[in-house]
mmCIF file of C-alpha atoms in Angstrom:
data_model
loop_
_atom_site.group_PDB
_atom_site.id
_atom_site.type_symbol
_atom_site.label_atom_id
_atom_site.label_comp_id
_atom_site.label_asym_id
_atom_site.label_seq_id
_atom_site.Cartn_x
_atom_site.Cartn_y
_atom_site.Cartn_z
ATOM 1 C CA UNK A 1 -18.305 5.692 -27.420
ATOM 2 C CA UNK A 2 -18.346 7.508 -30.905
ATOM 3 C CA UNK A 3 -21.786 8.977 -30.137
ATOM 4 C CA UNK A 4 -20.761 10.439 -26.875
ATOM 5 C CA UNK A 5 -21.456 14.209 -26.249
ATOM 6 C CA UNK A 6 -18.428 16.384 -26.071
ATOM 7 C CA UNK A 7 -19.083 17.295 -22.528
ATOM 8 C CA UNK A 8 -18.746 13.504 -21.545
ATOM 9 C CA UNK A 9 -15.215 13.257 -23.083
ATOM 10 C CA UNK A 10 -14.204 16.529 -21.401
ATOM 11 C CA UNK A 11 -15.640 15.175 -18.098
ATOM 12 C CA UNK A 12 -13.632 11.864 -18.205
ATOM 13 C CA UNK A 13 -10.485 13.984 -19.002
ATOM 14 C CA UNK A 14 -11.129 16.522 -16.193
ATOM 15 C CA UNK A 15 -11.809 13.519 -13.858
ATOM 16 C CA UNK A 16 -8.490 11.938 -14.971
ATOM 17 C CA UNK A 17 -6.514 15.057 -14.137
ATOM 18 C CA UNK A 18 -8.265 15.076 -10.574
ATOM 19 C CA UNK A 19 -7.270 11.503 -10.176
ATOM 20 C CA UNK A 20 -3.666 12.178 -11.147
ATOM 21 C CA UNK A 21 -3.239 15.162 -8.929
ATOM 22 C CA UNK A 22 -4.744 13.251 -6.169
ATOM 23 C CA UNK A 23 -2.367 10.306 -6.410
ATOM 24 C CA UNK A 24 0.959 11.463 -7.960
ATOM 25 C CA UNK A 25 2.148 11.908 -4.425
ATOM 26 C CA UNK A 26 2.647 8.081 -4.556
ATOM 27 C CA UNK A 27 5.759 8.630 -6.784
ATOM 28 C CA UNK A 28 7.423 10.393 -4.006
ATOM 29 C CA UNK A 29 6.102 8.574 -0.939
ATOM 30 C CA UNK A 30 6.442 5.000 -2.363
ATOM 31 C CA UNK A 31 10.031 5.679 -3.507
ATOM 32 C CA UNK A 32 10.896 7.073 -0.163
ATOM 33 C CA UNK A 33 9.772 3.712 1.446
ATOM 34 C CA UNK A 34 11.410 1.621 -1.312
ATOM 35 C CA UNK A 35 14.629 3.387 -0.697
ATOM 36 C CA UNK A 36 14.756 2.004 2.820
ATOM 37 C CA UNK A 37 14.808 -1.738 1.177
ATOM 38 C CA UNK A 38 18.003 -0.868 -0.789
ATOM 39 C CA UNK A 39 17.114 0.649 -4.175
ATOM 40 C CA UNK A 40 18.182 3.937 -5.321
ATOM 41 C CA UNK A 41 15.393 6.437 -4.876
ATOM 42 C CA UNK A 42 15.174 7.688 -8.321
ATOM 43 C CA UNK A 43 15.232 4.151 -9.795
ATOM 44 C CA UNK A 44 12.270 3.494 -7.326
ATOM 45 C CA UNK A 45 10.464 6.596 -8.652
ATOM 46 C CA UNK A 46 10.798 5.063 -12.409
ATOM 47 C CA UNK A 47 9.431 1.694 -11.074
ATOM 48 C CA UNK A 48 6.558 3.556 -9.288
ATOM 49 C CA UNK A 49 5.801 5.483 -12.425
ATOM 50 C CA UNK A 50 5.854 2.494 -14.759
ATOM 51 C CA UNK A 51 3.743 0.293 -12.507
ATOM 52 C CA UNK A 52 1.087 3.047 -12.089
ATOM 53 C CA UNK A 53 0.984 3.696 -15.771
ATOM 54 C CA UNK A 54 0.269 0.198 -16.738
ATOM 55 C CA UNK A 55 -2.027 -0.516 -13.931
ATOM 56 C CA UNK A 56 -4.391 2.440 -14.637
ATOM 57 C CA UNK A 57 -4.172 1.959 -18.456
ATOM 58 C CA UNK A 58 -4.833 -1.812 -18.049
ATOM 59 C CA UNK A 59 -8.041 -1.478 -15.811
ATOM 60 C CA UNK A 60 -9.223 1.356 -18.047
ATOM 61 C CA UNK A 61 -8.891 -0.914 -21.323
ATOM 62 C CA UNK A 62 -9.816 -4.184 -19.706
ATOM 63 C CA UNK A 63 -12.459 -3.542 -17.141
ATOM 64 C CA UNK A 64 -13.565 -0.116 -18.650
ATOM 65 C CA UNK A 65 -14.040 1.301 -15.181
ATOM 66 C CA UNK A 66 -12.574 4.687 -13.838
ATOM 67 C CA UNK A 67 -10.369 2.937 -11.011
ATOM 68 C CA UNK A 68 -6.904 4.044 -10.142
ATOM 69 C CA UNK A 69 -4.133 1.481 -9.742
ATOM 70 C CA UNK A 70 -0.884 2.458 -7.821
ATOM 71 C CA UNK A 71 1.396 0.829 -5.636
ATOM 72 C CA UNK A 72 -0.346 0.367 -2.190
ATOM 73 C CA UNK A 73 0.271 2.174 1.005
ATOM 74 C CA UNK A 74 0.838 -0.403 3.672
ATOM 75 C CA UNK A 75 1.619 -2.963 1.198
ATOM 76 C CA UNK A 76 4.916 -1.090 0.267
ATOM 77 C CA UNK A 77 5.784 -1.045 4.032
ATOM 78 C CA UNK A 78 5.261 -4.953 4.112
ATOM 79 C CA UNK A 79 7.674 -5.250 1.248
ATOM 80 C CA UNK A 80 10.265 -3.005 2.393
ATOM 81 C CA UNK A 81 10.326 -3.595 6.430
ATOM 82 C CA UNK A 82 9.054 -7.108 6.584
ATOM 83 C CA UNK A 83 9.961 -8.972 3.496
ATOM 84 C CA UNK A 84 13.376 -7.462 2.357
ATOM 85 C CA UNK A 85 14.829 -6.324 5.856
ATOM 86 C CA UNK A 86 13.423 -8.823 8.256
ATOM 87 C CA UNK A 87 14.062 -11.807 5.991
ATOM 88 C CA UNK A 88 17.378 -10.380 4.822
ATOM 89 C CA UNK A 89 16.476 -10.603 1.187
ATOM 90 C CA UNK A 90 18.105 -8.616 -1.559
ATOM 91 C CA UNK A 91 16.016 -6.023 -3.267
ATOM 92 C CA UNK A 92 15.667 -8.354 -6.158
ATOM 93 C CA UNK A 93 14.942 -11.289 -4.076
ATOM 94 C CA UNK A 94 12.108 -9.240 -2.412
ATOM 95 C CA UNK A 95 10.672 -8.814 -5.973
ATOM 96 C CA UNK A 96 10.524 -12.335 -6.507
ATOM 97 C CA UNK A 97 8.233 -12.659 -3.660
ATOM 98 C CA UNK A 98 6.064 -10.033 -5.102
ATOM 99 C CA UNK A 99 5.706 -11.765 -8.072
ATOM 100 C CA UNK A 100 4.924 -15.147 -6.732
ATOM 101 C CA UNK A 101 2.469 -13.535 -4.172
ATOM 102 C CA UNK A 102 0.887 -11.343 -6.985
ATOM 103 C CA UNK A 103 0.398 -14.757 -9.119
ATOM 104 C CA UNK A 104 -1.403 -16.468 -6.123
ATOM 105 C CA UNK A 105 -3.492 -13.231 -6.179
ATOM 106 C CA UNK A 106 -4.148 -13.804 -9.923
ATOM 107 C CA UNK A 107 -5.190 -17.509 -9.346
ATOM 108 C CA UNK A 108 -7.865 -16.305 -6.793
ATOM 109 C CA UNK A 109 -8.943 -13.774 -9.146
ATOM 110 C CA UNK A 110 -9.767 -16.183 -12.042
ATOM 111 C CA UNK A 111 -10.819 -19.036 -9.950
ATOM 112 C CA UNK A 112 -13.389 -19.771 -7.040
ATOM 113 C CA UNK A 113 -10.479 -19.638 -4.642
ATOM 114 C CA UNK A 114 -11.088 -15.793 -4.227
ATOM 115 C CA UNK A 115 -14.362 -16.610 -2.640
ATOM 116 C CA UNK A 116 -13.043 -19.354 -0.528
ATOM 117 C CA UNK A 117 -10.354 -16.972 0.842
ATOM 118 C CA UNK A 118 -12.936 -14.320 1.517
ATOM 119 C CA UNK A 119 -15.194 -16.857 3.460
ATOM 120 C CA UNK A 120 -12.154 -18.550 5.277
ATOM 121 C CA UNK A 121 -10.459 -15.258 6.635
ATOM 122 C CA UNK A 122 -12.561 -13.735 9.591
ATOM 123 C CA UNK A 123 -13.404 -10.194 9.478
ATOM 124 C CA UNK A 124 -11.830 -9.542 12.615
ATOM 125 C CA UNK A 125 -8.447 -10.426 11.323
ATOM 126 C CA UNK A 126 -8.984 -8.435 8.110
ATOM 127 C CA UNK A 127 -9.648 -5.443 10.151
ATOM 128 C CA UNK A 128 -6.678 -6.204 12.395
ATOM 129 C CA UNK A 129 -4.410 -6.288 9.430
ATOM 130 C CA UNK A 130 -5.646 -2.911 8.044
ATOM 131 C CA UNK A 131 -5.539 -1.200 11.490
ATOM 132 C CA UNK A 132 -2.054 -2.639 12.187
ATOM 133 C CA UNK A 133 -0.645 -1.339 9.012
ATOM 134 C CA UNK A 134 -2.160 2.095 9.761
ATOM 135 C CA UNK A 135 -0.483 2.030 12.998
ATOM 136 C CA UNK A 136 2.867 1.054 11.272
ATOM 137 C CA UNK A 137 2.603 3.783 8.820
ATOM 138 C CA UNK A 138 1.968 6.350 11.573
ATOM 139 C CA UNK A 139 5.164 4.954 13.342
ATOM 140 C CA UNK A 140 7.272 5.167 10.113
ATOM 141 C CA UNK A 141 6.099 8.703 9.500
ATOM 142 C CA UNK A 142 6.649 10.006 13.013
ATOM 143 C CA UNK A 143 10.311 8.378 12.865
ATOM 144 C CA UNK A 144 10.987 9.946 9.442
ATOM 145 C CA UNK A 145 9.906 13.395 10.704
ATOM 146 C CA UNK A 146 12.291 13.002 13.803
ATOM 147 C CA UNK A 147 9.092 13.495 15.914
ATOM 148 C CA UNK A 148 10.112 10.217 17.771
ATOM 149 C CA UNK A 149 13.496 8.487 18.355
ATOM 150 C CA UNK A 150 14.901 5.574 20.148
ATOM 151 C CA UNK A 151 15.047 6.631 23.668
ATOM 152 C CA UNK A 152 17.911 6.152 26.334
ATOM 153 C CA UNK A 153 15.526 4.919 29.179
ATOM 154 C CA UNK A 154 12.462 3.869 27.109
ATOM 155 C CA UNK A 155 11.850 2.230 23.626
ATOM 156 C CA UNK A 156 10.503 5.475 22.178
ATOM 157 C CA UNK A 157 11.130 9.025 23.111
ATOM 158 C CA UNK A 158 10.113 12.616 21.742
ATOM 159 C CA UNK A 159 12.604 13.909 19.206
ATOM 160 C CA UNK A 160 14.579 17.134 19.682
ATOM 161 C CA UNK A 161 11.877 19.849 19.390
ATOM 162 C CA UNK A 162 14.844 22.468 19.179
ATOM 163 C CA UNK A 163 16.008 20.837 15.845
ATOM 164 C CA UNK A 164 14.964 22.819 12.711
ATOM 165 C CA UNK A 165 14.355 19.444 11.078
ATOM 166 C CA UNK A 166 11.844 18.574 13.761
ATOM 167 C CA UNK A 167 10.232 21.805 13.763
ATOM 168 C CA UNK A 168 9.681 21.802 9.912
ATOM 169 C CA UNK A 169 8.023 18.212 10.575
ATOM 170 C CA UNK A 170 5.697 19.583 12.978
ATOM 171 C CA UNK A 171 4.724 22.460 10.565
ATOM 172 C CA UNK A 172 4.351 20.041 7.600
ATOM 173 C CA UNK A 173 2.186 17.840 9.777
ATOM 174 C CA UNK A 174 -0.026 20.805 10.701
ATOM 175 C CA UNK A 175 -0.315 22.037 6.955
ATOM 176 C CA UNK A 176 -1.141 18.295 5.799
ATOM 177 C CA UNK A 177 -3.967 18.036 8.446
ATOM 178 C CA UNK A 178 -5.460 21.419 7.702
ATOM 179 C CA UNK A 179 -5.345 20.684 3.908
ATOM 180 C CA UNK A 180 -6.985 17.236 4.539
ATOM 181 C CA UNK A 181 -9.713 18.365 6.982
ATOM 182 C CA UNK A 182 -10.662 21.230 4.861
ATOM 183 C CA UNK A 183 -10.925 18.590 1.751
ATOM 184 C CA UNK A 184 -8.525 20.677 -0.474
ATOM 185 C CA UNK A 185 -8.257 18.938 -3.815
ATOM 186 C CA UNK A 186 -4.805 17.250 -4.141
ATOM 187 C CA UNK A 187 -4.152 18.016 -0.526
ATOM 188 C CA UNK A 188 -1.357 15.512 -0.382
ATOM 189 C CA UNK A 189 0.349 16.997 -3.305
ATOM 190 C CA UNK A 190 0.107 20.619 -1.864
ATOM 191 C CA UNK A 191 1.348 19.252 1.487
ATOM 192 C CA UNK A 192 4.618 18.161 -0.202
ATOM 193 C CA UNK A 193 5.009 21.299 -2.077
ATOM 194 C CA UNK A 194 4.268 23.497 0.927
ATOM 195 C CA UNK A 195 6.394 21.385 3.133
ATOM 196 C CA UNK A 196 9.284 21.561 0.692
ATOM 197 C CA UNK A 197 9.143 25.286 0.898
ATOM 198 C CA UNK A 198 8.971 25.361 4.606
ATOM 199 C CA UNK A 199 12.115 23.050 4.688
ATOM 200 C CA UNK A 200 13.801 25.511 2.140
ATOM 201 C CA UNK A 201 13.101 28.358 4.469
ATOM 202 C CA UNK A 202 14.384 26.644 7.542
ATOM 203 C CA UNK A 203 17.775 25.726 5.689
ATOM 204 C CA UNK A 204 17.133 21.956 5.868
ATOM 205 C CA UNK A 205 16.452 21.294 2.130
ATOM 206 C CA UNK A 206 18.982 19.631 -0.265
ATOM 207 C CA UNK A 207 18.637 21.920 -3.086
ATOM 208 C CA UNK A 208 20.831 19.823 -5.556
ATOM 209 C CA UNK A 209 18.190 18.355 -8.071
ATOM 210 C CA UNK A 210 18.559 14.763 -9.245
ATOM 211 C CA UNK A 211 19.849 14.505 -12.796
ATOM 212 C CA UNK A 212 18.007 11.850 -14.740
ATOM 213 C CA UNK A 213 18.142 11.511 -18.610
ATOM 214 C CA UNK A 214 16.488 9.298 -21.233
ATOM 215 C CA UNK A 215 19.384 6.939 -21.333
ATOM 216 C CA UNK A 216 18.993 6.411 -17.404
ATOM 217 C CA UNK A 217 15.267 5.547 -17.823
ATOM 218 C CA UNK A 218 16.015 3.262 -20.867
ATOM 219 C CA UNK A 219 18.833 1.527 -18.968
ATOM 220 C CA UNK A 220 16.686 0.980 -15.757
ATOM 221 C CA UNK A 221 16.872 -2.688 -14.829
ATOM 222 C CA UNK A 222 15.783 -4.068 -11.590
ATOM 223 C CA UNK A 223 14.458 -7.667 -12.022
ATOM 224 C CA UNK A 224 13.064 -10.024 -9.551
ATOM 225 C CA UNK A 225 15.176 -13.015 -8.855
ATOM 226 C CA UNK A 226 14.026 -16.470 -7.668
ATOM 227 C CA UNK A 227 17.300 -18.268 -6.555
ATOM 228 C CA UNK A 228 15.645 -18.441 -3.035
ATOM 229 C CA UNK A 229 12.228 -19.838 -4.084
ATOM 230 C CA UNK A 230 12.831 -23.438 -2.737
ATOM 231 C CA UNK A 231 13.528 -22.101 0.771
ATOM 232 C CA UNK A 232 10.884 -22.163 3.381
ATOM 233 C CA UNK A 233 11.583 -18.495 4.292
ATOM 234 C CA UNK A 234 10.555 -17.497 0.811
ATOM 235 C CA UNK A 235 7.104 -18.958 1.071
ATOM 236 C CA UNK A 236 6.705 -17.547 4.667
ATOM 237 C CA UNK A 237 7.266 -14.098 3.050
ATOM 238 C CA UNK A 238 4.913 -14.860 0.301
ATOM 239 C CA UNK A 239 1.859 -15.792 2.568
ATOM 240 C CA UNK A 240 1.219 -12.437 4.259
ATOM 241 C CA UNK A 241 1.760 -10.548 1.184
ATOM 242 C CA UNK A 242 -0.605 -12.647 -0.822
ATOM 243 C CA UNK A 243 -3.208 -12.472 1.839
ATOM 244 C CA UNK A 244 -3.015 -8.617 2.057
ATOM 245 C CA UNK A 245 -3.242 -8.240 -1.629
ATOM 246 C CA UNK A 246 -6.221 -10.587 -2.087
ATOM 247 C CA UNK A 247 -8.196 -8.689 0.641
ATOM 248 C CA UNK A 248 -7.186 -5.064 -0.086
ATOM 249 C CA UNK A 249 -8.072 -5.464 -3.661
ATOM 250 C CA UNK A 250 -11.491 -7.287 -3.009
ATOM 251 C CA UNK A 251 -12.401 -4.854 -0.271
ATOM 252 C CA UNK A 252 -11.478 -1.651 -2.116
ATOM 253 C CA UNK A 253 -12.989 -2.623 -5.489
ATOM 254 C CA UNK A 254 -16.274 -3.658 -3.923
ATOM 255 C CA UNK A 255 -16.726 -0.266 -2.264
ATOM 256 C CA UNK A 256 -15.632 1.677 -5.433
ATOM 257 C CA UNK A 257 -17.905 -0.475 -7.820
ATOM 258 C CA UNK A 258 -20.697 0.003 -5.481
ATOM 259 C CA UNK A 259 -20.343 3.842 -5.771
ATOM 260 C CA UNK A 260 -20.257 3.439 -9.432
ATOM 261 C CA UNK A 261 -23.096 0.928 -9.556
ATOM 262 C CA UNK A 262 -20.979 -1.345 -11.459
ATOM 263 C CA UNK A 263 -20.784 -4.605 -9.973
ATOM 264 C CA UNK A 264 -20.845 -6.318 -13.070
ATOM 265 C CA UNK A 265 -17.297 -5.170 -13.806
ATOM 266 C CA UNK A 266 -15.953 -6.720 -10.398
ATOM 267 C CA UNK A 267 -14.284 -9.785 -11.897
ATOM 268 C CA UNK A 268 -12.509 -7.977 -14.798
ATOM 269 C CA UNK A 269 -11.444 -5.347 -12.346
ATOM 270 C CA UNK A 270 -10.059 -7.790 -9.789
ATOM 271 C CA UNK A 271 -8.206 -9.501 -12.741
ATOM 272 C CA UNK A 272 -6.761 -6.193 -13.781
ATOM 273 C CA UNK A 273 -5.555 -5.425 -10.378
ATOM 274 C CA UNK A 274 -3.938 -8.859 -10.103
ATOM 275 C CA UNK A 275 -2.155 -8.706 -13.305
ATOM 276 C CA UNK A 276 -0.993 -4.962 -12.618
ATOM 277 C CA UNK A 277 0.338 -6.298 -9.242
ATOM 278 C CA UNK A 278 2.356 -9.079 -11.113
ATOM 279 C CA UNK A 279 3.944 -6.603 -13.431
ATOM 280 C CA UNK A 280 4.800 -4.453 -10.480
ATOM 281 C CA UNK A 281 7.519 -7.029 -9.474
ATOM 282 C CA UNK A 282 8.999 -6.890 -12.922
ATOM 283 C CA UNK A 283 8.997 -3.121 -13.087
ATOM 284 C CA UNK A 284 10.839 -3.042 -9.751
ATOM 285 C CA UNK A 285 8.263 -1.947 -7.044
ATOM 286 C CA UNK A 286 6.051 -3.290 -4.530
ATOM 287 C CA UNK A 287 2.612 -4.393 -5.685
ATOM 288 C CA UNK A 288 -0.300 -1.963 -6.877
ATOM 289 C CA UNK A 289 -3.826 -2.235 -5.591
ATOM 290 C CA UNK A 290 -6.819 -0.122 -6.338
ATOM 291 C CA UNK A 291 -6.405 3.362 -4.686
ATOM 292 C CA UNK A 292 -8.767 4.720 -2.109
ATOM 293 C CA UNK A 293 -8.177 8.022 -3.865
ATOM 294 C CA UNK A 294 -10.658 6.571 -6.663
ATOM 295 C CA UNK A 295 -13.422 8.128 -4.642
ATOM 296 C CA UNK A 296 -12.090 11.332 -5.934
ATOM 297 C CA UNK A 297 -12.641 10.458 -9.533
ATOM 298 C CA UNK A 298 -15.992 9.044 -8.998
ATOM 299 C CA UNK A 299 -16.982 12.127 -7.212
ATOM 300 C CA UNK A 300 -16.026 13.984 -10.329
ATOM 301 C CA UNK A 301 -18.635 11.876 -12.186
ATOM 302 C CA UNK A 302 -16.233 9.599 -14.040
ATOM 303 C CA UNK A 303 -18.006 6.652 -15.635
ATOM 304 C CA UNK A 304 -15.602 4.850 -17.907
ATOM 305 C CA UNK A 305 -12.241 3.545 -18.128
ATOM 306 C CA UNK A 306 -11.239 6.429 -20.208
ATOM 307 C CA UNK A 307 -10.480 8.269 -16.961
ATOM 308 C CA UNK A 308 -8.151 5.596 -15.990
ATOM 309 C CA UNK A 309 -6.225 5.825 -19.307
ATOM 310 C CA UNK A 310 -6.023 9.427 -18.988
ATOM 311 C CA UNK A 311 -4.431 9.183 -15.368
ATOM 312 C CA UNK A 312 -2.088 6.292 -16.612
ATOM 313 C CA UNK A 313 -0.874 8.701 -19.409
ATOM 314 C CA UNK A 314 -0.392 11.644 -17.054
ATOM 315 C CA UNK A 315 1.664 9.287 -14.657
ATOM 316 C CA UNK A 316 3.817 8.546 -17.687
ATOM 317 C CA UNK A 317 4.485 12.228 -18.056
ATOM 318 C CA UNK A 318 5.702 12.404 -14.506
ATOM 319 C CA UNK A 319 9.245 11.137 -15.680
ATOM 320 C CA UNK A 320 9.747 14.925 -16.634
ATOM 321 C CA UNK A 321 9.077 16.059 -13.022
ATOM 322 C CA UNK A 322 11.608 13.358 -11.321
ATOM 323 C CA UNK A 323 14.486 15.976 -11.153
ATOM 324 C CA UNK A 324 12.168 18.287 -9.260
ATOM 325 C CA UNK A 325 10.130 15.923 -7.173
ATOM 326 C CA UNK A 326 13.401 14.167 -5.961
ATOM 327 C CA UNK A 327 13.899 17.495 -4.035
ATOM 328 C CA UNK A 328 10.905 16.669 -1.718
ATOM 329 C CA UNK A 329 12.354 16.033 1.902
ATOM 330 C CA UNK A 330 11.438 13.088 4.128
ATOM 331 C CA UNK A 331 9.652 15.565 6.589
ATOM 332 C CA UNK A 332 7.406 16.773 3.849
ATOM 333 C CA UNK A 333 6.439 13.202 3.125
ATOM 334 C CA UNK A 334 5.924 12.065 6.667
ATOM 335 C CA UNK A 335 2.633 13.996 7.134
ATOM 336 C CA UNK A 336 1.138 11.688 4.336
ATOM 337 C CA UNK A 337 2.228 8.559 6.017
ATOM 338 C CA UNK A 338 0.687 9.725 9.395
ATOM 339 C CA UNK A 339 -2.703 10.741 7.766
ATOM 340 C CA UNK A 340 -2.927 7.606 5.652
ATOM 341 C CA UNK A 341 -2.045 5.580 8.589
ATOM 342 C CA UNK A 342 -5.040 7.372 10.917
ATOM 343 C CA UNK A 343 -7.387 6.726 7.889
ATOM 344 C CA UNK A 344 -6.638 3.152 7.757
ATOM 345 C CA UNK A 345 -7.058 2.830 11.609
ATOM 346 C CA UNK A 346 -10.709 3.849 11.115
ATOM 347 C CA UNK A 347 -11.466 0.159 10.792
ATOM 348 C CA UNK A 348 -11.232 0.018 14.653
ATOM 349 C CA UNK A 349 -14.846 0.924 14.743
ATOM 350 C CA UNK A 350 -15.635 -2.566 13.217
ATOM 351 C CA UNK A 351 -14.098 -4.351 16.168
ATOM 352 C CA UNK A 352 -16.469 -6.332 18.297
ATOM 353 C CA UNK A 353 -15.076 -5.322 21.540
ATOM 354 C CA UNK A 354 -17.790 -7.274 23.554
ATOM 355 C CA UNK A 355 -16.521 -10.546 22.066
ATOM 356 C CA UNK A 356 -13.021 -11.161 23.228
ATOM 357 C CA UNK A 357 -12.731 -14.247 20.994
ATOM 358 C CA UNK A 358 -12.980 -11.756 18.186
ATOM 359 C CA UNK A 359 -11.402 -8.658 19.773
ATOM 360 C CA UNK A 360 -8.229 -10.315 21.285
ATOM 361 C CA UNK A 361 -6.773 -11.661 17.957
ATOM 362 C CA UNK A 362 -7.633 -8.444 16.422
ATOM 363 C CA UNK A 363 -5.804 -6.353 19.008
ATOM 364 C CA UNK A 364 -2.863 -8.755 18.787
ATOM 365 C CA UNK A 365 -2.468 -7.936 15.020
ATOM 366 C CA UNK A 366 -2.803 -4.371 15.421
ATOM 367 C CA UNK A 367 -0.442 -3.968 18.213
ATOM 368 C CA UNK A 368 2.172 -6.455 17.364
ATOM 369 C CA UNK A 369 2.638 -5.135 13.752
ATOM 370 C CA UNK A 370 4.241 -1.759 15.107
ATOM 371 C CA UNK A 371 5.703 -3.206 18.331
ATOM 372 C CA UNK A 372 7.617 -5.902 16.386
ATOM 373 C CA UNK A 373 8.308 -3.553 13.479
ATOM 374 C CA UNK A 374 7.115 -6.624 11.326
ATOM 375 C CA UNK A 375 3.826 -6.928 9.363
ATOM 376 C CA UNK A 376 4.368 -10.530 8.907
ATOM 377 C CA UNK A 377 5.131 -11.287 12.477
ATOM 378 C CA UNK A 378 2.154 -9.062 13.515
ATOM 379 C CA UNK A 379 -0.309 -11.001 11.439
ATOM 380 C CA UNK A 380 1.070 -14.222 12.627
ATOM 381 C CA UNK A 381 0.107 -13.550 16.263
ATOM 382 C CA UNK A 382 -3.524 -12.811 15.255
ATOM 383 C CA UNK A 383 -3.669 -15.812 12.909
ATOM 384 C CA UNK A 384 -2.400 -18.293 15.340
ATOM 385 C CA UNK A 385 -4.469 -16.762 18.299
ATOM 386 C CA UNK A 386 -7.811 -16.767 16.604
ATOM 387 C CA UNK A 387 -8.421 -20.543 16.116
ATOM 388 C CA UNK A 388 -7.022 -21.566 19.559
ATOM 389 C CA UNK A 389 -9.424 -19.018 21.250
ATOM 390 C CA UNK A 390 -12.271 -20.165 19.270
ATOM 391 C CA UNK A 391 -11.539 -23.807 19.930
ATOM 392 C CA UNK A 392 -10.903 -23.155 23.695
ATOM 393 C CA UNK A 393 -14.255 -21.245 23.796
ATOM 394 C CA UNK A 394 -16.100 -24.008 22.325
ATOM 395 C CA UNK A 395 -16.757 -22.375 19.182
ATOM 396 C CA UNK A 396 -14.794 -24.422 16.548
ATOM 397 C CA UNK A 397 -17.157 -24.163 14.115
ATOM 398 C CA UNK A 398 -16.366 -20.753 13.293
ATOM 399 C CA UNK A 399 -12.844 -21.885 12.257
ATOM 400 C CA UNK A 400 -12.401 -22.882 8.595
ATOM 401 C CA UNK A 401 -9.993 -25.607 7.542
ATOM 402 C CA UNK A 402 -8.369 -22.853 5.193
ATOM 403 C CA UNK A 403 -7.875 -20.767 8.151
ATOM 404 C CA UNK A 404 -6.222 -23.652 10.284
ATOM 405 C CA UNK A 405 -3.651 -24.369 7.405
ATOM 406 C CA UNK A 406 -2.862 -20.519 7.123
ATOM 407 C CA UNK A 407 -2.378 -20.500 10.866
ATOM 408 C CA UNK A 408 -0.366 -23.490 10.979
ATOM 409 C CA UNK A 409 2.079 -22.007 8.357
ATOM 410 C CA UNK A 410 2.590 -18.857 10.596
ATOM 411 C CA UNK A 411 3.133 -21.141 13.629
ATOM 412 C CA UNK A 412 5.693 -23.059 11.681
ATOM 413 C CA UNK A 413 7.353 -19.935 11.001
ATOM 414 C CA UNK A 414 7.747 -19.001 14.641
ATOM 415 C CA UNK A 415 9.090 -22.604 15.255
ATOM 416 C CA UNK A 416 11.790 -22.164 12.698
ATOM 417 C CA UNK A 417 12.830 -18.860 14.141
ATOM 418 C CA UNK A 418 12.876 -20.486 17.657
ATOM 419 C CA UNK A 419 14.842 -23.736 16.780
ATOM 420 C CA UNK A 420 17.020 -22.741 13.734
#
């Protein structure tokens, strides 16, 4: 590195700036979702910043690749709406689930179990999870923007389009989509800024900034608890989170390292991701994963871990922006949830619709996640159906023993809900 030309250092730093501006939205969006699980929004911002800082710096130093590590979209929804709300855990108990699921992820990253999991879970179920998470994020985004509400004569109805709040949501969504399809750099960041200005002009913005001091950061304490670790519900909550973490990380890293032509760095990068996810639980947030926005820094010709380190340092500097970013309203955030959800739904192109033994379990997952408002339950429907359909169709050789175990655990969860 001592012999690097000056333009290489500059290029890595510039790529880091691009990566930061592309992903800093996560501080706002993740904290908004986590606040639904019972944590103060400002505390959630601190947790998100800490997890992103450590994750990026860790992968930069250890794996030496320009990968962005931030709390995962979809994973945060799984944590907030399924693990905490559905299982009636406290926020701290939910973090205990995060730590244990992340440790399982770490075990798979440092042992051959990772490859075993990869081969055991069919692609159909993996795609179903991604699509279902996408649909769920779209649903949350539409709800937060007031575009859909609970109906009097139906499950869901359109919101009140005469409401200034809903009008602002529609305008924010329009701005977000335009910026995204025009491929404007840092489009999510600009969507939130413009959306906040629109909300101010329509008089639906709370203009009282959050006051945060060095003492409030120093005294920030949200730690995981494990008093419920012996309960069956705890492990039922761990299962879907561990599965999502393992496959999200492996899938994203394979694609990103392929663009970098750095397949040799996969194992270190995957271990870095697992360690960062474990730290997330102790920092007070849902797990981190490799960000899809890493493609932006790769497109900026980033080659080394210096880019990730720069991004991590910039995330640390976000502490000074908390009083301002806390002003961003929910309807300026909802377009990002909707757009990210739609992007995740693109995996629908991989569904083998001509093979119902593959397609039906996939459709069960993707529809039951939003319809049950539970990612864990939605996954359970698909995982239970897959081996049953394959065995009935005379294709039991396509069902692995590990899949049978996972499916049985999901079935056990349903039995417990039904009889206890």
